[in-house]
mmCIF file of C-alpha atoms in Angstrom:
data_model
loop_
_atom_site.group_PDB
_atom_site.id
_atom_site.type_symbol
_atom_site.label_atom_id
_atom_site.label_comp_id
_atom_site.label_asym_id
_atom_site.label_seq_id
_atom_site.Cartn_x
_atom_site.Cartn_y
_atom_site.Cartn_z
ATOM 1 C CA MET A 1 -9.238 -14.054 -18.048
ATOM 2 C CA GLY A 2 -6.488 -16.420 -19.145
ATOM 3 C CA TYR A 3 -3.698 -17.663 -16.933
ATOM 4 C CA ASP A 4 -1.019 -15.461 -18.527
ATOM 5 C CA ALA A 5 -3.276 -12.424 -18.487
ATOM 6 C CA ARG A 6 -3.978 -12.964 -14.771
ATOM 7 C CA ILE A 7 -0.251 -13.181 -14.013
ATOM 8 C CA ASP A 8 0.366 -10.019 -16.046
ATOM 9 C CA ALA A 9 -2.446 -8.194 -14.240
ATOM 10 C CA LEU A 10 -1.140 -9.247 -10.829
ATOM 11 C CA SER A 11 2.415 -8.263 -11.743
ATOM 12 C CA THR A 12 1.212 -4.866 -12.949
ATOM 13 C CA LYS A 13 -0.770 -4.321 -9.751
ATOM 14 C CA HIS A 14 2.257 -5.342 -7.671
ATOM 15 C CA ALA A 15 4.431 -2.816 -9.524
ATOM 16 C CA SER A 16 1.784 -0.131 -9.035
ATOM 17 C CA LEU A 17 1.683 -0.816 -5.307
ATOM 18 C CA GLU A 18 5.477 -0.608 -5.167
ATOM 19 C CA ALA A 19 5.300 2.812 -6.825
ATOM 20 C CA GLN A 20 2.684 3.910 -4.276
ATOM 21 C CA LEU A 21 4.897 2.657 -1.469
ATOM 22 C CA GLN A 22 7.909 4.560 -2.780
ATOM 23 C CA GLU A 23 5.789 7.692 -3.138
ATOM 24 C CA GLU A 24 4.638 7.347 0.463
ATOM 25 C CA PHE A 25 8.251 7.045 1.637
ATOM 26 C CA ARG A 26 9.128 10.265 -0.242
ATOM 27 C CA ARG A 27 6.675 12.226 1.880
ATOM 28 C CA PRO A 28 8.172 14.253 4.739
ATOM 29 C CA ILE A 29 6.222 12.146 7.233
ATOM 30 C CA PRO A 30 5.101 8.844 5.694
ATOM 31 C CA ASP A 31 1.722 7.545 6.845
ATOM 32 C CA THR A 32 2.700 4.324 8.598
ATOM 33 C CA SER A 33 -0.813 2.896 8.406
ATOM 34 C CA MET A 34 -0.871 3.458 4.628
ATOM 35 C CA VAL A 35 2.569 1.847 4.339
ATOM 36 C CA ALA A 36 1.262 -1.200 6.221
ATOM 37 C CA ILE A 37 -1.831 -1.430 4.006
ATOM 38 C CA ILE A 38 0.218 -1.240 0.823
ATOM 39 C CA LYS A 39 2.678 -3.849 2.096
ATOM 40 C CA ARG A 40 -0.165 -6.234 2.982
ATOM 41 C CA GLN A 41 -1.664 -5.805 -0.490
ATOM 42 C CA LYS A 42 1.707 -6.480 -2.101
ATOM 43 C CA LEU A 43 2.167 -9.597 0.017
ATOM 44 C CA LYS A 44 -1.258 -10.956 -0.945
ATOM 45 C CA ILE A 45 -0.408 -10.496 -4.623
ATOM 46 C CA LYS A 46 3.019 -12.064 -4.177
ATOM 47 C CA ASP A 47 1.437 -15.069 -2.437
ATOM 48 C CA GLU A 48 -1.131 -15.456 -5.211
ATOM 49 C CA LEU A 49 1.595 -15.298 -7.869
ATOM 50 C CA ALA A 50 3.557 -17.948 -5.968
ATOM 51 C CA ARG A 51 0.492 -20.211 -5.769
ATOM 52 C CA MET A 52 -0.139 -19.794 -9.475
ATOM 53 C CA SER A 53 3.440 -20.604 -10.395
ATOM 54 C CA ARG A 54 3.237 -23.948 -8.546
ATOM 55 C CA HIS A 55 0.370 -25.155 -10.744
#
Protein backbone atom coordinates (compact mmCIF):
# COMPACT_ATOMS: atom_id res chain seq x y z
CA MET A 1 0.00 0.00 0.00
CA GLY A 2 1.40 3.38 -1.01
CA TYR A 3 1.88 6.30 1.32
CA ASP A 4 -1.09 8.28 -0.03
CA ALA A 5 -3.32 5.23 -0.03
CA ARG A 6 -2.42 4.54 3.62
CA ILE A 7 -3.27 8.13 4.59
CA ASP A 8 -6.57 7.88 2.71
CA ALA A 9 -7.40 4.57 4.40
CA LEU A 10 -6.60 5.97 7.85
CA SER A 11 -8.63 9.11 7.18
CA THR A 12 -11.58 7.02 6.02
CA LYS A 13 -11.36 4.82 9.11
CA HIS A 14 -11.17 7.91 11.33
CA ALA A 15 -14.31 9.32 9.70
CA SER A 16 -16.08 5.98 10.12
CA LEU A 17 -15.21 5.91 13.81
CA GLU A 18 -16.51 9.46 14.18
CA ALA A 19 -19.81 8.36 12.63
CA GLN A 20 -19.96 5.42 15.05
CA LEU A 21 -19.27 7.77 17.95
CA GLN A 22 -22.04 10.15 16.88
CA GLU A 23 -24.43 7.21 16.50
CA GLU A 24 -23.58 6.05 20.01
CA PHE A 25 -24.29 9.53 21.39
CA ARG A 26 -27.72 9.50 19.68
CA ARG A 27 -28.77 6.48 21.71
CA PRO A 28 -31.00 7.18 24.72
CA ILE A 29 -28.29 5.82 27.02
CA PRO A 30 -24.89 5.80 25.31
CA ASP A 31 -22.60 2.91 26.21
CA THR A 32 -19.72 4.71 27.91
CA SER A 33 -17.34 1.78 27.46
CA MET A 34 -18.05 1.74 23.71
CA VAL A 35 -17.53 5.51 23.57
CA ALA A 36 -14.14 5.08 25.27
CA ILE A 37 -13.13 2.30 22.87
CA ILE A 38 -14.07 4.35 19.82
CA LYS A 39 -12.23 7.41 21.15
CA ARG A 40 -9.08 5.36 21.78
CA GLN A 41 -9.22 3.96 18.25
CA LYS A 42 -9.65 7.45 16.82
CA LEU A 43 -6.70 8.71 18.85
CA LYS A 44 -4.45 5.89 17.64
CA ILE A 45 -5.32 6.74 14.04
CA LYS A 46 -4.80 10.45 14.64
CA ASP A 47 -1.38 9.75 16.18
CA GLU A 48 -0.40 7.54 13.24
CA LEU A 49 -1.48 10.22 10.76
CA ALA A 50 0.57 12.79 12.69
CA ARG A 51 3.64 10.52 12.63
CA MET A 52 3.24 9.97 8.90
CA SER A 53 2.92 13.67 8.17
CA ARG A 54 6.26 14.38 9.89
CA HIS A 55 8.15 12.10 7.49
